[in-house]
C-alpha cells in the first residue's frame, strides 16, 4: 500500500472499516448500520484494490442510485489522482444495459435497442389489452403491468407464467397480455427496466462463453445496499461471482424497505451459508445521528425478530430529545411543521436545505405543499413529476428516440401527429395495413404509403413533413453534433408554436422554458461525453435511467418533501416525520402480516436515522384521506420509544405564521405513565387552575367548569392539543396524587 493511501486510511477509517477494506480475498459480508460509513468502506476498498495492482476494468461496483455511483467515482479519483472512467461502477440497470449493448446480440437483442420507461411500458400494455379485447376499465392495466414485472423479477418467462401461476380470470389475462407484450417489445426493438436485468441473466444462463468472459472481467465484485436485492439481482450476482468468489457485499438488514420491488433481506442474512468460508464484519459506530435520535431508532428496530443482532452507538453529542407534535388534523399538522421550520430559520439561522418532511404515502404531500406555498417558502418535491416525464419534454425525447430507432412504435405513436399534421386514427390504420401487407415496420410502411398515388393529399402532406424531420435529423446525426440534431427538431417540428397556441401564455412560457433547459442539458452532456457507444444512444440511456434523487438540487435553498422510501441514503440536520398514526404508519395493510409489520418498523428506523441533530414526529387526531375523515390513534411505534428520549411539543399557531411561534415542552411528557399513576377526577377537583391528566392528550390546565342540561362540561387547556371542551361523564381524566406534579404551572400566554 502506498504511503499516501495508508496515511489517508489511518486518518479516515475505524478498525472495523479498515478490516473490511483490507479483506480483499474471498466472500465478505459487511453489516453496516445506518450512518456507519458503508460508502466510505466501499470507496476505500476499491482504492485499495487499485493500489494493489488490480486493473480498473476488473472491478465491478454495484450501487442503487446513479448519485451514489458518481460520488464514488469522484472520491476514488480524488484519492488516487487518476481517471476512473474504466471502472464499472453503476446501478444494476446501468451495468446490465452496458452488458446488453456489448453482448445482447448473442440472444437476439440488437445493439440499438430502446429502453422503455414505466410510462412507455404501461402504454404498450394498454395497447396489448385492447388488442386482446380486454376492457381496461374492468381490469387495471397497472395491475397487469405489476404482475408482468413481478414475473421477470422472479425469473419467470411469458411461456412459463401460466404453468407456474395457476388458473384464474386475472392470471389468464396476464398470461395472454404477457406473451403479446413480449412480442410487441421485440417488434419495437425495445427492453423495459425489468428486461435490462432479466435478459442479462438469461444471456449468462444460455451463453456460458459470455458468462465466462464477464466472470474473468469482473474478478472483484462489490455490492452496496445488498439487503435490497431481489431474486433476479441475486441470481445475476451469483452467476458473476461464482468463479472467483471475490464478492464483497455491504448492507443492513434493518434497512430493507423495498419488499414491494421484490427485495428480500434474507439474502443478506444467509450470506454465510451461500458463500462458504465467508467473513462477516459489523459496523456499529454511527457518525451521523445524535445519541438521543440513535437511541430512539434502536428502540424501534430492536422489536423486530428477523434480524442480525446489532446495536448502533455513537460518540456524537446527546443532542435534543425527539419532539412529538400532536395535531388536530392534517392541515393543522402541516401548518405546525411549517411554523417550526420558520422558527428555526429565524431564530437559529438554519438553511431551508437543512429540513426534510417525510411521509408514508405520496398523497400526504399536498397539505405540506399548500402550507409552504401560503408562507412563500420554496420547496422541492422528490417523487413528484420528474423533469423527463413532463409531456413537452417526453414528446421532444420521442423525436430523438425515433431518430435512432425508427422501429420504436410507441414513440412514433406519440409524435406522428404532434404537433397536428392531419394524421388521424383512420390514416394510422392505413399505415398499419400497409405494414401488415408488406411485412415491414410501421416506419417503413410510412415511406411505402408516400409512394402510393392514391394516398389522401392532406395525410400525405403531414406524413411527408414527419418523415422529412426524422430523415433530416438522422443525416444531421451522421455529419453533425447531437446538439445540432436537437436544435433541428426544436425548429422544424413546430412544437414551440403548438405550445403557444395550445396553452395560456404563462403556461406556454413555462413549457417552452423546459424545452430550453432540455437543449442546455443536451449541450452539457455532449461537452462532457467520453464513452465509446453512439452519443444519442448513450444520452437516451442516461435519460431513461434518470431517477428522482438525480433531480435533487442542493444549491438552491428549499425545504425537501419526500416519502420515507425515497429518503434512503440521504441525511438531513432536521427531519420531520409526519402521519405517525395507526393505519397510516404502520400502514393498515401490514397489520395482519408479521413480515410486513417488521418492514414498516424498518421503514420507521430508516426515517429516524436520516436525522443528524433534530427529529420531530407528528400525528393528527383526525385525518382526511381519500375523501373521508377518520379519527385516528397514535402509531404503536411511538409507544416503543423509551420515555426518557421523547417529549411533547405544544405549538399554538400564531397570526399568519410569520410573527413567531409559541411553544412549550410539557414537564411530564408521557401521558400513559402518568395516567396510570393518577386517581379518578371528582367534580370537586375540577377547579380553575388545577392540573389534570388525560389518557391520550396528557397534562392540561382546567380553565372552567359549567353545568349544561344536567351534564358537567369542563374546558381544559392541554399541553399537546390546546383547549378542549369535555363531558366529565365520559372524559378519561385523572389527577395526580403527587402534590409536586399537581402544583406545576402551565404557561397559557
XYZ file of C-alpha atoms in Angstrom:
749
model
C 0.000 0.000 0.000
C 1.375 3.383 -0.961
C 2.266 5.740 1.875
C -0.333 8.267 0.759
C -3.249 5.812 0.828
C -2.007 4.225 4.055
C -1.928 7.619 5.748
C -5.376 8.522 4.403
C -6.810 5.221 5.635
C -5.297 5.675 9.075
C -6.898 9.086 9.361
C -10.237 8.218 7.751
C -11.437 4.777 8.887
C -12.008 2.967 12.183
C -10.631 -0.551 12.923
C -13.744 -2.376 11.678
C -13.834 -0.333 8.484
C -10.119 -0.970 7.949
C -10.671 -4.721 8.319
C -13.341 -4.533 5.615
C -11.068 -2.525 3.324
C -8.158 -4.943 3.735
C -10.157 -8.195 3.335
C -9.800 -8.383 -0.431
C -9.817 -12.151 -0.951
C -12.919 -14.329 -0.888
C -16.525 -13.517 0.055
C -17.103 -10.801 2.661
C -20.375 -9.507 4.139
C -20.368 -6.198 5.987
C -23.384 -5.458 8.160
C -23.208 -1.667 8.112
C -25.674 0.129 10.347
C -27.196 3.459 9.370
C -24.608 6.238 9.190
C -21.713 3.856 9.839
C -19.728 4.786 6.723
C -20.554 1.975 4.287
C -19.962 4.153 1.209
C -16.606 5.153 2.659
C -15.702 1.470 3.102
C -16.591 0.573 -0.490
C -14.737 3.608 -1.834
C -11.546 2.911 0.112
C -11.716 -0.789 -0.684
C -11.821 -0.046 -4.417
C -8.935 2.392 -3.990
C -7.030 -0.302 -2.086
C -7.667 -2.866 -4.854
C -6.363 -0.451 -7.482
C -3.408 0.397 -5.256
C -2.646 -3.356 -5.050
C -2.383 -3.522 -8.833
C -5.862 -4.774 -9.787
C -6.745 -3.278 -13.204
C -9.656 -0.830 -13.068
C -11.579 -2.839 -15.645
C -11.559 -5.923 -13.383
C -13.530 -4.174 -10.637
C -17.333 -4.040 -10.629
C -19.189 -1.968 -8.031
C -22.990 -2.049 -7.981
C -24.929 0.746 -6.309
C -28.646 1.514 -6.048
C -28.532 5.122 -7.283
C -26.704 6.984 -10.033
C -25.902 9.654 -7.459
C -24.023 7.176 -5.250
C -22.140 5.783 -8.257
C -20.986 9.221 -9.419
C -19.910 10.264 -5.924
C -17.962 7.034 -5.536
C -16.092 7.582 -8.805
C -15.206 11.135 -7.845
C -13.920 10.112 -4.408
C -11.784 7.279 -5.803
C -10.355 9.563 -8.483
C -9.504 12.118 -5.819
C -7.923 9.530 -3.507
C -5.635 8.081 -6.162
C -5.407 11.042 -8.531
C -6.467 9.019 -11.556
C -9.141 8.820 -14.239
C -11.851 6.359 -13.092
C -13.537 6.087 -16.491
C -12.608 2.386 -16.884
C -14.205 1.415 -13.575
C -17.518 -0.414 -13.818
C -19.491 1.489 -11.167
C -23.222 1.959 -11.523
C -26.699 0.742 -10.735
C -27.887 -2.754 -11.643
C -29.802 -1.266 -14.572
C -26.927 0.803 -15.941
C -24.422 -2.068 -15.620
C -26.767 -4.510 -17.343
C -27.543 -2.004 -20.074
C -23.802 -1.796 -20.861
C -23.522 -5.583 -20.931
C -26.511 -5.964 -23.259
C -25.247 -3.240 -25.592
C -21.995 -5.205 -25.880
C -23.225 -8.782 -25.866
C -27.026 -8.845 -26.166
C -26.825 -9.790 -29.849
C -25.887 -13.296 -28.668
C -29.524 -13.811 -27.643
C -31.087 -11.738 -30.424
C -31.058 -8.274 -28.845
C -29.989 -5.571 -31.283
C -27.356 -3.145 -30.053
C -29.535 -0.095 -30.790
C -32.477 -1.259 -28.648
C -34.615 1.388 -26.956
C -35.220 1.380 -23.210
C -38.861 1.853 -22.242
C -39.558 3.689 -19.019
C -42.570 2.749 -16.891
C -44.902 5.079 -18.777
C -43.882 3.655 -22.178
C -44.260 0.133 -20.853
C -47.716 0.832 -19.436
C -48.802 2.428 -22.710
C -47.824 -0.696 -24.639
C -49.570 -2.946 -22.104
C -52.772 -0.948 -22.606
C -52.428 -1.423 -26.373
C -51.938 -5.161 -25.880
C -55.020 -5.349 -23.663
C -57.137 -3.508 -26.234
C -55.763 -5.782 -28.962
C -56.811 -8.771 -26.830
C -60.309 -7.295 -26.300
C -59.729 -6.783 -22.576
C -61.662 -3.870 -21.088
C -59.091 -1.601 -19.378
C -61.914 -0.108 -17.289
C -62.619 -3.504 -15.723
C -59.041 -4.760 -15.482
C -56.465 -2.278 -14.252
C -53.508 -2.117 -16.691
C -51.205 -1.178 -13.786
C -52.097 -4.445 -12.039
C -51.255 -6.357 -15.211
C -48.015 -4.397 -15.553
C -47.021 -5.200 -11.973
C -47.784 -8.902 -12.452
C -45.519 -8.977 -15.521
C -42.809 -7.048 -13.678
C -43.010 -9.393 -10.679
C -42.684 -12.359 -13.029
C -39.479 -11.014 -14.544
C -38.064 -10.291 -11.087
C -38.840 -13.925 -10.205
C -37.204 -15.101 -13.475
C -40.497 -16.383 -14.875
C -40.860 -16.055 -18.661
C -44.127 -15.448 -20.527
C -44.118 -19.116 -21.609
C -43.720 -20.305 -18.021
C -46.143 -17.868 -16.397
C -49.420 -19.762 -16.814
C -47.833 -23.059 -15.758
C -46.446 -21.560 -12.553
C -49.155 -19.034 -11.661
C -52.040 -21.487 -11.995
C -55.571 -20.764 -13.161
C -57.936 -17.864 -12.702
C -59.510 -14.975 -14.589
C -56.774 -12.434 -13.836
C -53.967 -14.970 -14.309
C -55.329 -15.880 -17.752
C -55.413 -12.188 -18.692
C -51.837 -11.628 -17.520
C -50.668 -14.749 -19.358
C -52.167 -13.555 -22.655
C -51.005 -9.956 -22.293
C -47.509 -11.002 -21.145
C -46.984 -13.092 -24.313
C -48.305 -10.365 -26.619
C -46.362 -7.678 -24.761
C -43.085 -9.559 -25.251
C -43.872 -9.947 -28.958
C -44.602 -6.225 -29.358
C -41.455 -5.318 -27.414
C -39.371 -7.331 -29.890
C -41.110 -5.558 -32.782
C -40.297 -2.211 -31.151
C -36.676 -3.292 -30.660
C -37.112 -2.299 -27.020
C -36.478 -3.522 -23.482
C -38.188 -2.331 -20.312
C -36.467 -1.682 -16.952
C -37.036 -5.241 -15.743
C -35.683 -6.660 -19.010
C -32.326 -4.995 -18.505
C -31.510 -7.297 -15.582
C -33.732 -10.237 -16.557
C -32.310 -10.511 -20.093
C -28.751 -10.209 -18.772
C -29.391 -13.198 -16.520
C -30.850 -15.096 -19.499
C -27.756 -14.164 -21.520
C -25.485 -15.630 -18.841
C -27.638 -18.725 -18.372
C -27.902 -19.502 -22.082
C -24.441 -18.469 -23.284
C -21.797 -19.921 -20.983
C -18.935 -18.500 -23.008
C -20.358 -14.998 -22.450
C -20.724 -15.669 -18.728
C -17.135 -16.900 -18.591
C -15.998 -13.702 -20.328
C -17.644 -11.471 -17.702
C -16.528 -13.692 -14.831
C -12.961 -13.144 -15.991
C -13.604 -9.446 -16.449
C -15.166 -8.895 -13.012
C -12.641 -10.535 -10.722
C -13.737 -8.328 -7.822
C -17.420 -7.546 -7.257
C -18.640 -5.041 -4.676
C -22.336 -4.525 -3.908
C -23.894 -1.672 -1.969
C -27.307 -1.970 -0.216
C -27.228 -5.759 -0.524
C -30.258 -6.077 1.754
C -32.391 -4.629 -1.057
C -31.518 -7.111 -3.828
C -34.359 -9.120 -5.324
C -34.345 -12.583 -6.889
C -33.157 -11.597 -10.377
C -30.443 -9.294 -8.984
C -29.301 -12.002 -6.601
C -29.036 -14.515 -9.452
C -27.087 -12.024 -11.582
C -24.540 -11.514 -8.788
C -24.355 -15.224 -8.022
C -23.578 -16.061 -11.641
C -20.893 -13.400 -11.999
C -19.212 -14.185 -8.663
C -19.349 -17.995 -8.887
C -15.889 -18.381 -10.421
C -13.590 -16.192 -8.307
C -15.924 -15.681 -5.331
C -14.363 -12.306 -4.586
C -17.724 -10.800 -3.717
C -17.945 -8.039 -1.143
C -21.443 -7.043 -0.029
C -22.381 -4.169 2.242
C -25.823 -3.721 3.687
C -28.067 -3.551 6.690
C -30.987 -5.921 7.105
C -32.544 -3.313 9.415
C -32.881 -1.019 6.394
C -34.517 -3.433 3.945
C -37.632 -1.497 2.873
C -38.364 -2.490 -0.724
C -40.386 -5.705 -0.443
C -42.848 -4.251 -2.972
C -39.989 -4.411 -5.502
C -39.147 -7.969 -4.513
C -36.295 -7.079 -2.131
C -35.516 -9.920 0.258
C -33.325 -9.242 3.329
C -32.841 -12.999 3.806
C -30.163 -12.911 1.084
C -28.114 -10.742 3.436
C -28.896 -12.876 6.462
C -27.930 -16.146 4.792
C -24.808 -14.882 3.015
C -22.560 -17.095 5.165
C -24.498 -20.207 4.158
C -24.480 -19.292 0.472
C -20.761 -18.481 0.418
C -18.782 -20.971 2.489
C -15.819 -19.575 4.375
C -17.044 -16.017 4.095
C -16.045 -13.321 6.554
C -18.680 -11.234 8.371
C -17.853 -7.767 9.709
C -20.177 -5.462 11.637
C -20.014 -1.660 11.507
C -21.936 -0.378 14.516
C -20.476 3.079 15.130
C -22.814 5.744 13.777
C -21.261 9.017 12.599
C -24.492 10.787 11.651
C -27.044 10.942 14.467
C -27.083 12.413 17.943
C -27.253 9.941 20.844
C -30.924 10.746 21.520
C -32.001 10.118 17.929
C -29.926 6.959 17.605
C -31.271 5.557 20.880
C -34.840 6.202 19.731
C -34.117 4.423 16.427
C -32.651 1.446 18.303
C -35.778 1.329 20.479
C -37.873 0.867 17.359
C -35.861 -1.674 15.384
C -34.977 -3.961 18.306
C -38.635 -5.069 18.354
C -38.097 -6.943 15.079
C -37.301 -10.630 15.463
C -35.971 -11.466 11.988
C -32.706 -9.506 12.103
C -28.981 -9.765 12.702
C -28.370 -8.687 16.294
C -26.500 -5.392 16.475
C -26.865 -2.095 18.268
C -25.611 1.157 16.872
C -23.700 3.561 19.077
C -22.118 6.959 18.561
C -19.564 9.333 20.012
C -21.725 12.268 18.930
C -23.332 14.603 21.442
C -26.512 13.649 23.291
C -28.460 16.280 21.400
C -32.093 17.248 21.860
C -34.828 14.812 22.713
C -37.128 13.590 19.955
C -40.062 16.030 19.715
C -43.666 14.823 19.441
C -46.201 17.192 17.884
C -49.878 16.289 18.336
C -52.230 17.959 15.869
C -55.992 18.225 15.454
C -55.995 17.342 11.734
C -53.754 17.086 8.687
C -53.906 20.821 7.880
C -53.034 21.692 11.457
C -50.120 19.259 11.199
C -48.772 20.903 8.035
C -49.111 24.406 9.457
C -47.324 23.478 12.672
C -44.463 21.825 10.809
C -44.066 24.915 8.629
C -44.057 27.199 11.667
C -41.382 25.058 13.303
C -39.284 25.434 10.161
C -39.836 29.188 10.139
C -38.846 29.414 13.791
C -35.594 27.506 13.177
C -34.721 29.672 10.172
C -35.488 32.906 12.039
C -34.047 32.141 15.471
C -31.313 29.587 14.738
C -30.141 30.786 11.309
C -30.980 27.467 9.676
C -30.910 26.985 5.900
C -34.047 25.631 4.226
C -31.824 22.857 2.867
C -31.491 21.571 6.443
C -35.110 20.371 6.534
C -36.886 17.353 5.108
C -40.521 16.434 5.663
C -41.134 12.686 5.362
C -44.445 10.876 4.999
C -45.548 7.292 4.435
C -47.666 7.831 1.304
C -47.361 10.307 -1.583
C -50.900 11.613 -1.018
C -49.731 13.239 2.221
C -47.577 15.801 0.391
C -50.452 18.055 -0.682
C -51.108 19.697 2.699
C -47.412 20.425 3.218
C -47.154 21.911 -0.267
C -50.140 24.177 0.404
C -48.767 25.272 3.797
C -45.343 26.066 2.307
C -46.861 27.939 -0.624
C -49.053 30.018 1.714
C -45.908 31.115 3.586
C -43.950 31.623 0.313
C -41.355 29.065 1.364
C -39.615 27.371 -1.603
C -39.605 23.580 -1.625
C -38.686 20.625 -3.817
C -40.912 17.575 -4.099
C -38.884 14.400 -4.606
C -41.029 11.635 -6.036
C -43.235 14.143 -7.780
C -43.336 14.799 -11.513
C -39.860 14.272 -12.950
C -38.450 16.692 -15.480
C -38.097 13.983 -18.122
C -41.709 12.882 -17.583
C -43.181 16.288 -18.445
C -45.232 15.960 -21.627
C -43.399 18.545 -23.708
C -40.025 17.060 -22.700
C -41.158 13.488 -23.326
C -42.557 14.495 -26.730
C -39.202 16.005 -27.691
C -37.304 12.958 -26.414
C -39.628 10.767 -28.523
C -38.347 12.504 -31.664
C -34.782 11.637 -30.635
C -35.780 8.038 -29.950
C -37.322 7.628 -33.397
C -34.219 9.169 -34.987
C -32.047 6.416 -33.551
C -34.647 3.609 -33.639
C -37.366 4.054 -36.307
C -38.858 0.666 -35.369
C -39.900 2.017 -31.972
C -43.663 2.282 -32.435
C -44.568 3.719 -29.006
C -42.590 6.908 -29.666
C -43.871 7.140 -33.246
C -47.442 6.938 -31.974
C -46.684 9.819 -29.644
C -45.312 12.223 -32.252
C -46.561 11.233 -35.697
C -49.439 13.672 -35.304
C -47.868 16.006 -32.753
C -47.900 18.823 -33.477
C -51.078 18.341 -35.568
C -50.371 17.134 -39.129
C -53.800 15.811 -40.169
C -52.644 12.260 -39.489
C -55.696 10.930 -37.685
C -56.669 7.459 -36.482
C -58.035 6.422 -39.899
C -54.784 7.361 -41.622
C -52.756 5.489 -38.975
C -54.893 2.406 -39.682
C -53.913 2.688 -43.352
C -50.232 2.735 -42.393
C -50.760 -0.337 -40.208
C -52.489 -2.101 -43.082
C -49.527 -1.377 -45.378
C -47.109 -2.643 -42.692
C -49.137 -5.867 -42.461
C -49.308 -6.356 -46.238
C -45.650 -5.527 -46.854
C -44.473 -7.382 -43.703
C -42.417 -4.379 -42.680
C -42.101 -1.967 -39.773
C -44.582 0.865 -39.216
C -41.950 3.475 -40.107
C -41.032 1.758 -43.360
C -44.735 1.485 -44.156
C -44.940 5.285 -43.879
C -42.403 5.588 -46.698
C -44.222 2.957 -48.789
C -47.528 4.811 -48.361
C -45.942 8.074 -49.519
C -45.115 6.418 -52.838
C -48.727 5.369 -53.433
C -50.544 7.823 -55.710
C -53.951 7.181 -54.119
C -52.802 8.405 -50.691
C -55.054 11.227 -49.432
C -53.417 14.598 -50.085
C -53.835 16.049 -46.579
C -52.493 12.916 -44.918
C -49.660 12.700 -47.441
C -48.544 16.260 -46.680
C -48.433 15.673 -42.905
C -46.732 12.299 -43.293
C -44.102 13.797 -45.585
C -43.403 16.548 -43.021
C -42.920 13.924 -40.305
C -40.630 11.702 -42.411
C -38.589 14.723 -43.558
C -37.928 15.805 -39.939
C -36.796 12.308 -38.926
C -34.634 11.703 -42.004
C -33.035 15.158 -41.857
C -32.247 14.584 -38.197
C -30.743 11.163 -38.984
C -28.484 12.728 -41.622
C -27.531 15.524 -39.237
C -26.586 12.960 -36.601
C -24.155 11.322 -39.034
C -22.458 14.568 -40.014
C -23.071 16.966 -37.109
C -23.438 17.044 -33.345
C -26.174 15.819 -31.015
C -26.986 19.437 -30.191
C -27.395 20.119 -33.947
C -29.977 17.326 -34.087
C -31.846 18.654 -31.052
C -31.836 22.198 -32.412
C -33.154 20.980 -35.772
C -36.066 19.163 -34.113
C -36.776 22.209 -31.954
C -37.023 24.429 -35.041
C -38.583 22.070 -37.623
C -41.179 20.234 -35.518
C -43.229 23.349 -34.643
C -43.551 22.150 -31.030
C -42.933 25.686 -29.748
C -45.679 27.199 -31.901
C -48.019 24.398 -30.896
C -47.430 25.088 -27.191
C -48.068 28.804 -27.738
C -51.382 28.048 -29.461
C -52.466 25.319 -27.070
C -51.833 26.874 -23.638
C -52.272 30.205 -21.853
C -49.251 32.478 -22.177
C -47.852 31.851 -18.670
C -48.095 28.065 -19.049
C -46.742 28.045 -22.595
C -43.712 30.049 -21.419
C -43.042 27.512 -18.673
C -43.222 24.581 -21.103
C -41.044 26.310 -23.686
C -38.545 27.094 -20.913
C -38.467 23.362 -20.105
C -37.521 22.651 -23.712
C -34.819 25.292 -23.438
C -33.490 23.559 -20.330
C -33.532 20.257 -22.228
C -31.406 21.743 -25.026
C -28.995 23.062 -22.398
C -28.792 19.610 -20.811
C -28.080 18.003 -24.195
C -25.334 20.520 -24.913
C -23.814 19.940 -21.462
C -23.965 16.150 -21.928
C -22.207 16.385 -25.273
C -19.483 18.627 -23.845
C -18.507 16.011 -21.267
C -19.059 12.899 -23.391
C -16.181 10.417 -23.460
C -17.789 6.984 -23.959
C -17.474 4.605 -26.898
C -21.156 3.955 -27.681
C -23.019 6.269 -30.119
C -23.742 9.553 -28.371
C -27.515 9.683 -28.950
C -27.860 6.099 -27.773
C -25.860 6.940 -24.641
C -27.869 10.094 -23.968
C -31.229 8.326 -24.244
C -29.991 5.540 -21.965
C -28.967 8.071 -19.307
C -32.267 9.933 -19.582
C -34.287 6.745 -19.177
C -32.345 5.701 -16.076
C -32.693 9.169 -14.532
C -34.179 8.939 -11.008
C -35.932 11.209 -8.512
C -32.758 11.592 -6.467
C -30.817 12.781 -9.529
C -33.050 15.860 -9.741
C -32.447 16.969 -6.143
C -30.937 20.438 -6.080
C -28.854 21.322 -3.028
C -27.604 24.611 -4.476
C -30.936 26.395 -4.134
C -32.403 26.818 -0.664
C -35.532 24.684 -0.479
C -37.368 22.516 2.022
C -37.427 18.915 0.777
C -40.638 16.863 0.737
C -40.449 13.122 0.082
C -41.733 9.698 1.084
C -39.720 7.722 3.610
C -38.985 5.150 0.898
C -37.325 7.872 -1.197
C -35.049 9.219 1.554
C -32.893 6.095 1.757
C -29.213 7.002 1.508
C -29.755 10.669 2.370
C -29.307 12.661 5.569
C -30.570 15.998 6.878
C -29.858 18.018 10.018
C -33.576 18.203 10.846
C -36.171 15.577 9.952
C -39.953 15.821 10.317
C -41.801 12.508 10.140
C -45.492 13.182 9.656
C -48.543 10.951 9.946
C -47.356 8.797 12.855
C -50.748 7.123 13.141
C -52.061 3.582 13.228
C -53.280 2.597 9.777
C -51.034 5.131 8.099
C -47.711 4.271 9.695
C -47.637 1.360 10.158
C -49.815 1.053 7.075
C -53.097 -0.766 7.630
C -52.195 -3.411 5.030
C -49.321 -4.576 7.233
C -51.373 -5.201 10.377
C -52.144 -8.866 9.736
C -48.714 -9.900 8.446
C -45.695 -10.185 10.690
C -43.158 -9.751 7.870
C -44.992 -6.693 6.558
C -45.154 -5.130 10.032
C -41.431 -5.738 10.509
C -40.774 -3.958 7.213
C -42.863 -0.999 8.406
C -40.722 -0.899 11.538
C -37.559 -0.949 9.419
C -39.017 1.904 7.381
C -39.550 3.876 10.584
C -35.953 3.137 11.595
C -34.718 4.423 8.231
C -36.681 7.646 8.697
C -35.310 8.214 12.202
C -31.705 7.629 11.167
C -31.826 10.259 8.393
C -31.764 12.924 11.146
C -28.442 14.310 12.307
C -29.388 16.744 15.079
C -33.166 17.021 15.479
C -36.106 14.688 14.884
C -39.761 15.727 15.018
C -42.636 13.222 14.961
C -46.196 14.378 14.347
C -49.633 12.851 14.147
C -53.164 14.144 13.603
C -56.105 13.079 15.764
C -58.385 13.402 12.740
C -57.244 12.856 9.175
C -58.990 13.199 5.845
C -57.653 10.679 3.391
C -59.166 9.655 0.058
C -62.154 11.934 0.700
C -63.052 10.521 4.115
C -62.282 11.935 7.577
C -61.473 9.453 10.339
C -60.470 9.680 13.967
C -57.005 8.260 14.456
C -54.805 6.855 17.192
C -51.098 7.418 17.546
C -48.702 4.911 15.970
C -47.579 1.944 18.036
C -44.035 2.966 17.083
C -44.344 5.999 19.368
C -45.030 3.661 22.293
C -41.859 1.717 21.513
C -39.647 4.749 22.164
C -38.230 4.956 25.684
C -39.957 7.682 27.725
C -36.739 9.494 28.548
C -35.978 10.058 24.846
C -39.143 11.843 23.722
C -41.025 14.948 24.756
C -44.256 16.522 23.633
C -44.033 19.915 21.988
C -47.001 22.214 22.411
C -47.497 24.545 19.482
C -50.056 27.317 19.139
C -50.481 28.709 15.666
C -49.923 32.449 15.772
C -51.205 35.017 13.276
C -50.019 34.385 9.759
C -47.216 32.145 10.922
C -44.540 34.785 10.323
C -44.744 36.634 13.628
C -43.248 33.926 15.753
C -44.044 30.636 17.409
C -45.422 29.955 20.889
C -44.222 26.591 22.092
C -43.715 24.685 25.294
C -42.221 21.386 26.324
C -44.524 19.689 28.819
C -42.910 18.926 32.166
C -44.262 15.387 32.116
C -44.353 14.039 28.570
C -45.731 10.538 28.582
C -49.429 10.665 29.433
C -49.961 6.900 29.746
C -47.440 6.539 32.533
C -48.881 9.475 34.481
C -52.463 8.442 33.803
C -51.845 5.006 35.293
C -50.427 6.616 38.446
C -53.307 9.036 38.931
C -56.708 8.714 40.630
C -60.150 9.361 39.173
C -61.085 13.016 38.974
C -64.135 14.058 41.010
C -66.284 17.055 40.123
C -64.984 18.995 43.100
C -61.404 18.540 41.780
C -62.153 20.423 38.576
C -61.388 23.866 39.882
C -59.828 26.564 37.744
C -56.039 26.223 37.596
C -55.997 22.529 38.532
C -53.655 20.183 36.597
C -55.309 17.005 35.291
C -54.075 14.173 33.057
C -55.925 12.853 30.017
C -55.238 9.304 28.845
C -54.315 10.414 25.315
C -53.634 14.169 25.446
C -51.528 14.248 28.598
C -51.436 17.153 31.053
C -53.889 20.011 30.921
C -54.948 23.046 32.898
C -58.609 23.316 33.982
C -59.942 26.631 32.641
C -63.611 26.437 33.677
C -66.427 24.049 34.604
C -70.072 24.531 33.599
C -73.281 22.549 34.089
C -75.362 22.359 30.920
C -78.648 20.408 30.872
C -77.542 18.302 33.803
C -74.153 17.471 32.247
C -70.850 18.820 33.531
C -68.742 20.297 30.714
C -65.123 21.096 31.555
C -62.841 23.329 29.495
C -59.189 22.185 29.657
C -56.109 23.661 28.013
C -53.858 20.683 27.154
C -50.118 20.750 26.570
C -50.488 18.857 23.332
C -53.697 19.925 21.598
C -54.706 23.207 23.211
C -58.196 23.910 24.545
C -60.838 21.186 24.533
C -64.433 21.018 25.854
C -65.067 17.633 27.507
C -68.078 15.932 29.066
C -66.950 14.983 32.588
C -69.085 11.844 32.454
C -67.091 10.315 29.592
C -63.694 12.055 29.678
C -60.731 9.761 30.620
C -59.298 12.145 33.204
C -57.220 11.512 36.297
C -55.468 13.688 38.842
C -52.013 13.027 40.234
C -51.664 12.298 43.914
C -48.104 13.677 43.791
C -48.572 17.244 45.052
C -45.381 18.377 43.280
C -46.830 17.391 39.902
C -50.235 18.805 40.755
C -48.851 22.220 41.525
C -46.924 22.621 38.251
C -47.894 25.672 36.296
C -48.538 25.778 32.594
C -47.929 29.000 30.734
C -51.153 29.925 28.952
C -49.986 33.185 27.406
